[in-house]
Coordinates of C-alpha atoms and ligand atoms in Angstrom, one line a residue:
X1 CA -61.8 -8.8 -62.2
X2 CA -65.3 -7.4 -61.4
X3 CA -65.5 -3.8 -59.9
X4 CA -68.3 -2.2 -58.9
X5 CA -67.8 1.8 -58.7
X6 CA -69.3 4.1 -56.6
X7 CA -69.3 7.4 -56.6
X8 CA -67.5 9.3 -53.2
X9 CA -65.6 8.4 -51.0
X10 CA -65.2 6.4 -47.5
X11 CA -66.1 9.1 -45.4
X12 CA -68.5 10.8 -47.4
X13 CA -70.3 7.1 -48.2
X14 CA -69.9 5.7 -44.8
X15 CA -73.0 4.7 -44.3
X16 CA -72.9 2.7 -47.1
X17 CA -69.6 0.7 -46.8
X18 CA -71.8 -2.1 -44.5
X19 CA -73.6 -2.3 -47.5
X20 CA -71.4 -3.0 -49.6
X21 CA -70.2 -5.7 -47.5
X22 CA -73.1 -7.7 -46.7
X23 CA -74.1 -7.3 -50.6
X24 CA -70.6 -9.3 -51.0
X25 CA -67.8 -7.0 -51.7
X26 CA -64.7 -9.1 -51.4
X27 CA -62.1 -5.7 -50.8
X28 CA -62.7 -1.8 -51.0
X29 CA -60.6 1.1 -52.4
X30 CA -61.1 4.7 -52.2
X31 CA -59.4 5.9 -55.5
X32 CA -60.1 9.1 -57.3
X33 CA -62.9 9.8 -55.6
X34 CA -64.6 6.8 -56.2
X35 CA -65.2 3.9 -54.2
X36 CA -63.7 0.5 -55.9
X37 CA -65.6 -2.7 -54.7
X38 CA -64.6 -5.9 -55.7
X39 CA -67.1 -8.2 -56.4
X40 CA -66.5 -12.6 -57.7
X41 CA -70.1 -12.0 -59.3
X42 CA -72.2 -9.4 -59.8
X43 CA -75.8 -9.4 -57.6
X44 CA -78.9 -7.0 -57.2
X45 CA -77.4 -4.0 -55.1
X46 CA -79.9 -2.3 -52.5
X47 CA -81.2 1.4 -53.9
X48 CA -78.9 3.4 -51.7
X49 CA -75.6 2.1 -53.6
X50 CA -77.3 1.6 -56.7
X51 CA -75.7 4.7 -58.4
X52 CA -72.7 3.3 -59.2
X53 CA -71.7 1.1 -62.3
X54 CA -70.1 -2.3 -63.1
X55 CA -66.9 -2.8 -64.7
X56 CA -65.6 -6.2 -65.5
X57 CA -61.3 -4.9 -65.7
X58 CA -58.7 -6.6 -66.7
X59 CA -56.1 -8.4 -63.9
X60 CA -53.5 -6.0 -63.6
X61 CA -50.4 -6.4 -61.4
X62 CA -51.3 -3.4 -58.8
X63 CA -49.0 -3.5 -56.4
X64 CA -46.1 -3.0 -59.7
X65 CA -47.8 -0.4 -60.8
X66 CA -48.3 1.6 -57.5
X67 CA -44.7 1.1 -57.1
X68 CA -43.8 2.4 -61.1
X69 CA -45.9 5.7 -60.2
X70 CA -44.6 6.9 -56.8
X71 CA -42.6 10.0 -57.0
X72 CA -40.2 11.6 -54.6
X73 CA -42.5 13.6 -51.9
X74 CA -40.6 17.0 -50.6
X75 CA -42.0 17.7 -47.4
X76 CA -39.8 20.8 -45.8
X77 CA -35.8 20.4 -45.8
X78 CA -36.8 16.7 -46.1
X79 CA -37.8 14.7 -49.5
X80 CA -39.3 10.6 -48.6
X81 CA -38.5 8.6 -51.6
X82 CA -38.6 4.4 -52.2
X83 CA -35.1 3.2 -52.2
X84 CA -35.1 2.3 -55.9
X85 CA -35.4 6.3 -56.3
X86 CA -33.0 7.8 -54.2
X87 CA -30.4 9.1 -56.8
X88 CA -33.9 11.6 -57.6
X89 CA -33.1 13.4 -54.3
X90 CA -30.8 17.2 -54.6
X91 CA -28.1 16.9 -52.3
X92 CA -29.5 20.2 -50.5
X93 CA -32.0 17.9 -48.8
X94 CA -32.2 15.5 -46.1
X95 CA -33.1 11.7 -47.8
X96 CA -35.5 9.7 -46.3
X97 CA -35.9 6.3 -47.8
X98 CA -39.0 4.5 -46.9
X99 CA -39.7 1.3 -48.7
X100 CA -43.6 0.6 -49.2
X101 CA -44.9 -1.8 -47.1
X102 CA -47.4 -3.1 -44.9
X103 CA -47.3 -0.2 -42.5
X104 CA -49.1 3.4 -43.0
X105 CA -46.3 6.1 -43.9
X106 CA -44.7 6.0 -47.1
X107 CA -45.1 10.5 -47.1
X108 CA -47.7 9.9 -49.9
X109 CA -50.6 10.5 -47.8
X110 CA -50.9 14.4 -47.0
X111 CA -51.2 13.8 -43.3
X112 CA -47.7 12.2 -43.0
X113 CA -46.0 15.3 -45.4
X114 CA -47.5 17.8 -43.4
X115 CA -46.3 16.4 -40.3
X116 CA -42.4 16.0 -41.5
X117 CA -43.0 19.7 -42.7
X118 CA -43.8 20.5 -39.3
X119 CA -40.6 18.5 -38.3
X120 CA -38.3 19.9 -40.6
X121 CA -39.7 23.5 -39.5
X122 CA -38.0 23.0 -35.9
X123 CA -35.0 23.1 -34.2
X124 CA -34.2 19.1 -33.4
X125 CA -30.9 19.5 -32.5
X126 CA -30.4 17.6 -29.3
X127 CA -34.1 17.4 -28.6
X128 CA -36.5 14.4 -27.9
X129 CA -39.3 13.0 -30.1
X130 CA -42.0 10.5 -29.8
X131 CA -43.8 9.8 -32.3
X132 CA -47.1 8.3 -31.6
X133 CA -48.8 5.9 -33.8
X134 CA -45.6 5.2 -35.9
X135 CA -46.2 2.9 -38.8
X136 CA -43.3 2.8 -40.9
X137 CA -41.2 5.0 -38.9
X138 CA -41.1 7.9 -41.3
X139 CA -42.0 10.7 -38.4
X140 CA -39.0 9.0 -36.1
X141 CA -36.8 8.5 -38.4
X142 CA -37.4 12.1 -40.0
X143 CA -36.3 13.4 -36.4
X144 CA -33.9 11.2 -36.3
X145 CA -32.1 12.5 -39.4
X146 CA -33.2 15.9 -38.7
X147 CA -30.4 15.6 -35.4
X148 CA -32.8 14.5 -32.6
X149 CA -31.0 13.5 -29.9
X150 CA -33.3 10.8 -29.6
X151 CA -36.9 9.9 -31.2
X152 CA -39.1 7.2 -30.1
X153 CA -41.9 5.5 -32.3
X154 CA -44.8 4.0 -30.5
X155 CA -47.5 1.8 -32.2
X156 CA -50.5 -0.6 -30.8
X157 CA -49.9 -2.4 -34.2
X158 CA -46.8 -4.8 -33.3
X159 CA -46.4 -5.2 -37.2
X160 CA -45.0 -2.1 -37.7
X161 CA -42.1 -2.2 -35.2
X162 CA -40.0 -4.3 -37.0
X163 CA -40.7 -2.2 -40.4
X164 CA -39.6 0.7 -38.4
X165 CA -37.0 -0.6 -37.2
X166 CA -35.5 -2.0 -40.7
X167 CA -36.6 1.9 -42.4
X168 CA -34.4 3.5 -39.4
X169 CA -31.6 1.2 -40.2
X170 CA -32.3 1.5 -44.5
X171 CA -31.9 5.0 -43.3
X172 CA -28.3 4.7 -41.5
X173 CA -30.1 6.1 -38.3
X174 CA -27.8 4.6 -35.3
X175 CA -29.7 2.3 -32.7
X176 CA -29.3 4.8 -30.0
X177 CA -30.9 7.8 -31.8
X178 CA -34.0 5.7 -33.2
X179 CA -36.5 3.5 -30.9
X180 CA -39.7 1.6 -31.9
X181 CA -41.8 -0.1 -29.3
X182 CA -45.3 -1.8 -29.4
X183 CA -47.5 0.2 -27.4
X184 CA -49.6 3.6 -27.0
X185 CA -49.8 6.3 -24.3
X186 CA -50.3 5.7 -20.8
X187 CA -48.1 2.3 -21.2
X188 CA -44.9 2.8 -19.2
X189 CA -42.8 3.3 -22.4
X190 CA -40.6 0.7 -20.8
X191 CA -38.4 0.7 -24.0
X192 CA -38.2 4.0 -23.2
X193 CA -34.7 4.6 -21.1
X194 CA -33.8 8.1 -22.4
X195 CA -36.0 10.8 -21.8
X196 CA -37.8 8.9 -18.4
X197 CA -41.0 9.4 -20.9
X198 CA -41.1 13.1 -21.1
X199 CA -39.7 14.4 -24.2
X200 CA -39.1 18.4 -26.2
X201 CA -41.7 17.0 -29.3
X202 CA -44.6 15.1 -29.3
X203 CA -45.9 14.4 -32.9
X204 CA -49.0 11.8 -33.2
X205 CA -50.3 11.2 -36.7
X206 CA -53.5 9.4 -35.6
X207 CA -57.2 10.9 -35.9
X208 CA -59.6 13.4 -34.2
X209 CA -60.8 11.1 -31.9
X210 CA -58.4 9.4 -30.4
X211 CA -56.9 12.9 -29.8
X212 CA -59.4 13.9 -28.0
X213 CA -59.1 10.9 -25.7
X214 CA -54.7 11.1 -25.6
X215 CA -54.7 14.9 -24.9
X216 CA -54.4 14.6 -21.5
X217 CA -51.7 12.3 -22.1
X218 CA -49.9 13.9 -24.7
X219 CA -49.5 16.5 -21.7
X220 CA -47.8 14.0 -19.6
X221 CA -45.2 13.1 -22.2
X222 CA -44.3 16.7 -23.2
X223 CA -42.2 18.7 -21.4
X224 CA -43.6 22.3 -21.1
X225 CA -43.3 24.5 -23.3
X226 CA -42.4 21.9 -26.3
X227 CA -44.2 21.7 -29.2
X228 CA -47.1 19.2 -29.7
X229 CA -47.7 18.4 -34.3
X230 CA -50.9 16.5 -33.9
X231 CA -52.3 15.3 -37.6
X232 CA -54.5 12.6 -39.0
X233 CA -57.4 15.4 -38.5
X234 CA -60.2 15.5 -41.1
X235 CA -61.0 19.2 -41.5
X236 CA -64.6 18.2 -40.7
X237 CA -63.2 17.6 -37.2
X238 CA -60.9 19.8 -36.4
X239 CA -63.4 21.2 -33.7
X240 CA -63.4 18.5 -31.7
X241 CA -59.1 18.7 -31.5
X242 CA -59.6 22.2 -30.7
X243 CA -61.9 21.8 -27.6
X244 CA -59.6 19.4 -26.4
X245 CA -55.9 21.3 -26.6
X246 CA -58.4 24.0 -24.5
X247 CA -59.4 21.7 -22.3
X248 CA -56.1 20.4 -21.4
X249 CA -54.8 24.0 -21.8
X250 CA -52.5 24.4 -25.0
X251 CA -51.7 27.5 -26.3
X252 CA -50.6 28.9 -29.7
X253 CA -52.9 26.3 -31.8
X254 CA -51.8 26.8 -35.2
X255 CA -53.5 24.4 -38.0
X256 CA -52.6 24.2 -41.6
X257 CA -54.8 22.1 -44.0
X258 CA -54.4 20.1 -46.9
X259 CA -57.0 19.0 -49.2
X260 CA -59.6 17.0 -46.5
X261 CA -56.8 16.7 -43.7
X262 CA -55.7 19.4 -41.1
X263 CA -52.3 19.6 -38.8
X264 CA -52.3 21.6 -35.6
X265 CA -49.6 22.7 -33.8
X266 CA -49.6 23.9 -30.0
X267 CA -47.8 24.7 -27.7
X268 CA -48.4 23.4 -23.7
Ligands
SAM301 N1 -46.7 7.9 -38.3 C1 -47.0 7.4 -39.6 C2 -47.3 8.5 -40.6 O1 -47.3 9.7 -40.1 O2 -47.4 8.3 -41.8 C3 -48.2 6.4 -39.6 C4 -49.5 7.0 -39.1 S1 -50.9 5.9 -39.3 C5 -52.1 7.1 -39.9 C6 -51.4 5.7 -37.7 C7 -50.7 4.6 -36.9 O3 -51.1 4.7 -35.5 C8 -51.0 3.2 -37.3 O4 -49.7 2.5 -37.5 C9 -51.7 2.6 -36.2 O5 -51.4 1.2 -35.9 C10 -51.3 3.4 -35.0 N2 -52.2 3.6 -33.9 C11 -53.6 3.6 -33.9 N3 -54.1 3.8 -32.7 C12 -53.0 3.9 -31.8 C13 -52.9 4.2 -30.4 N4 -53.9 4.3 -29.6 N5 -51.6 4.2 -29.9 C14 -50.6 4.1 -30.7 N6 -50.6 3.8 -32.0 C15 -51.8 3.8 -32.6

């Protein structure tokens, strides 16, 4: 298998991703801090991605191995695991099996830990959650297990509702307390029969700028007072999350970073 690597990664090269494209690049992978193109042949690459270097690997079975090295990920009273490493988890904490899939959200990716942190650091009992931009579930079904009343997971993705809906049920998470539904904000949230759309939590693992452009929404949804866990924030952006809780009037913005990626918390 022939891999070109780059030095950097997708957003600090992402002016150069096009390039890689229309030079021929079959797939790209941001690994290590290096970019991984995959090339069937290897051609004359334009100066501005011309730093990197060629490497002809050998055919390995990646998806086995990215399964052999996950690891339990503690995030708050909560630990995520695969369901092949359950036994792993102390009893003291809450188990959340996720199985690895096609949808974003197996707690491996600091944005999703953070945000179950910031779960797991409330008071769920008999409150309401929505999750926004849901994926596998994990944020739901975290509430879920964390004894929400009720949580609801939203995504524009239709693959991912019946993932999150198989994780809630992996998870022993009754029907009632658990709901996934294809759609975003400003849909009706027909599925939606609980909480008439407003709900105590509002958590939304998306990114800075579609943030910016829910905000007023997210308002809609929460009843006041409740907290709003927003995540999916590059630090490089956080600015642009902050101008837009003031705009829309949150209060008590809290944010908490981890490596590249930032959570806020406010308050409405
Ligand atoms: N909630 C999971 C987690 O925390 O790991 C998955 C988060 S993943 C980064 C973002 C998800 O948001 C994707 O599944 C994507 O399809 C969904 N998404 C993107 N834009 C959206 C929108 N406007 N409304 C609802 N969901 C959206």
């Amino acid at each position: 298998m022939l891999v070109y690597h780059l030095p950097g990664t997708f957003e600090t090269r992402e002016d150069h991703l096009d390039l890689l494209w229309e030079a021929g690049a079959t797939g790209l992978e941001e690994r290590a801090g290096l970019i991984r193109a995959y090339f069937d042949t290897q051609t004359d690459l334009p100066a501005d991605i011309s730093d990197g270097e060629w490497r002809d690997e050998a055919d390995q079975d990646w998806q086995a191995e990215f399964k052999a090295n996950l690891r339990p990920v503690p995030a708050g009273r909560v630990t995520i695991v695969p369901p092949w490493l359950r036994a792993e988890v102390p009893s003291t904490q809450v188990l959340l099996i996720i199985e690895p899939g096609m949808a974003f959200g197996t707690g491996h990716h600091a944005t999703t830990r953070m945000a179950v942190e910031a779960l797991s650091a409330l008071d769920l009992d008999e409150q309401t959650v929505l999750d926004v931009g849901t994926g596998s579930g994990v944020l739901a079904i975290a509430a879920a297990l964390l004894d929400a009343r009720y949580a609801l997971g939203v995504d524009i993705d239709p693959v991912t509702i019946p993932i999150a809906t198989e994780n809630a049920e992996q998870n022993g998470v009754p029907t009632g307390r658990a709901a996934f539904m294809v759609g975003t904000l400003g849909d009706d949230l027909p599925g939606d029969v609980v909480t008439d759309g407003v709900f105590d939590v509002l958590v939304a693992n998306l990114y800075a700028e579609l943030h910016d452009l829910l905000v007023g929404a997210y308002v809609g949804h929460l009843r006041a007072g409740g907290p709003l866990i927003l995540t999916g924030i590059l630090v490089s952006k956080l600015p642009l999350v902050h101008e837009a809780l003031d705009r829309e009037g949150f209060t008590d913005v809290q944010v908490r970073t981890d490596g590249d990626w930032a959570l806020v918390t406010a308050r409405n």
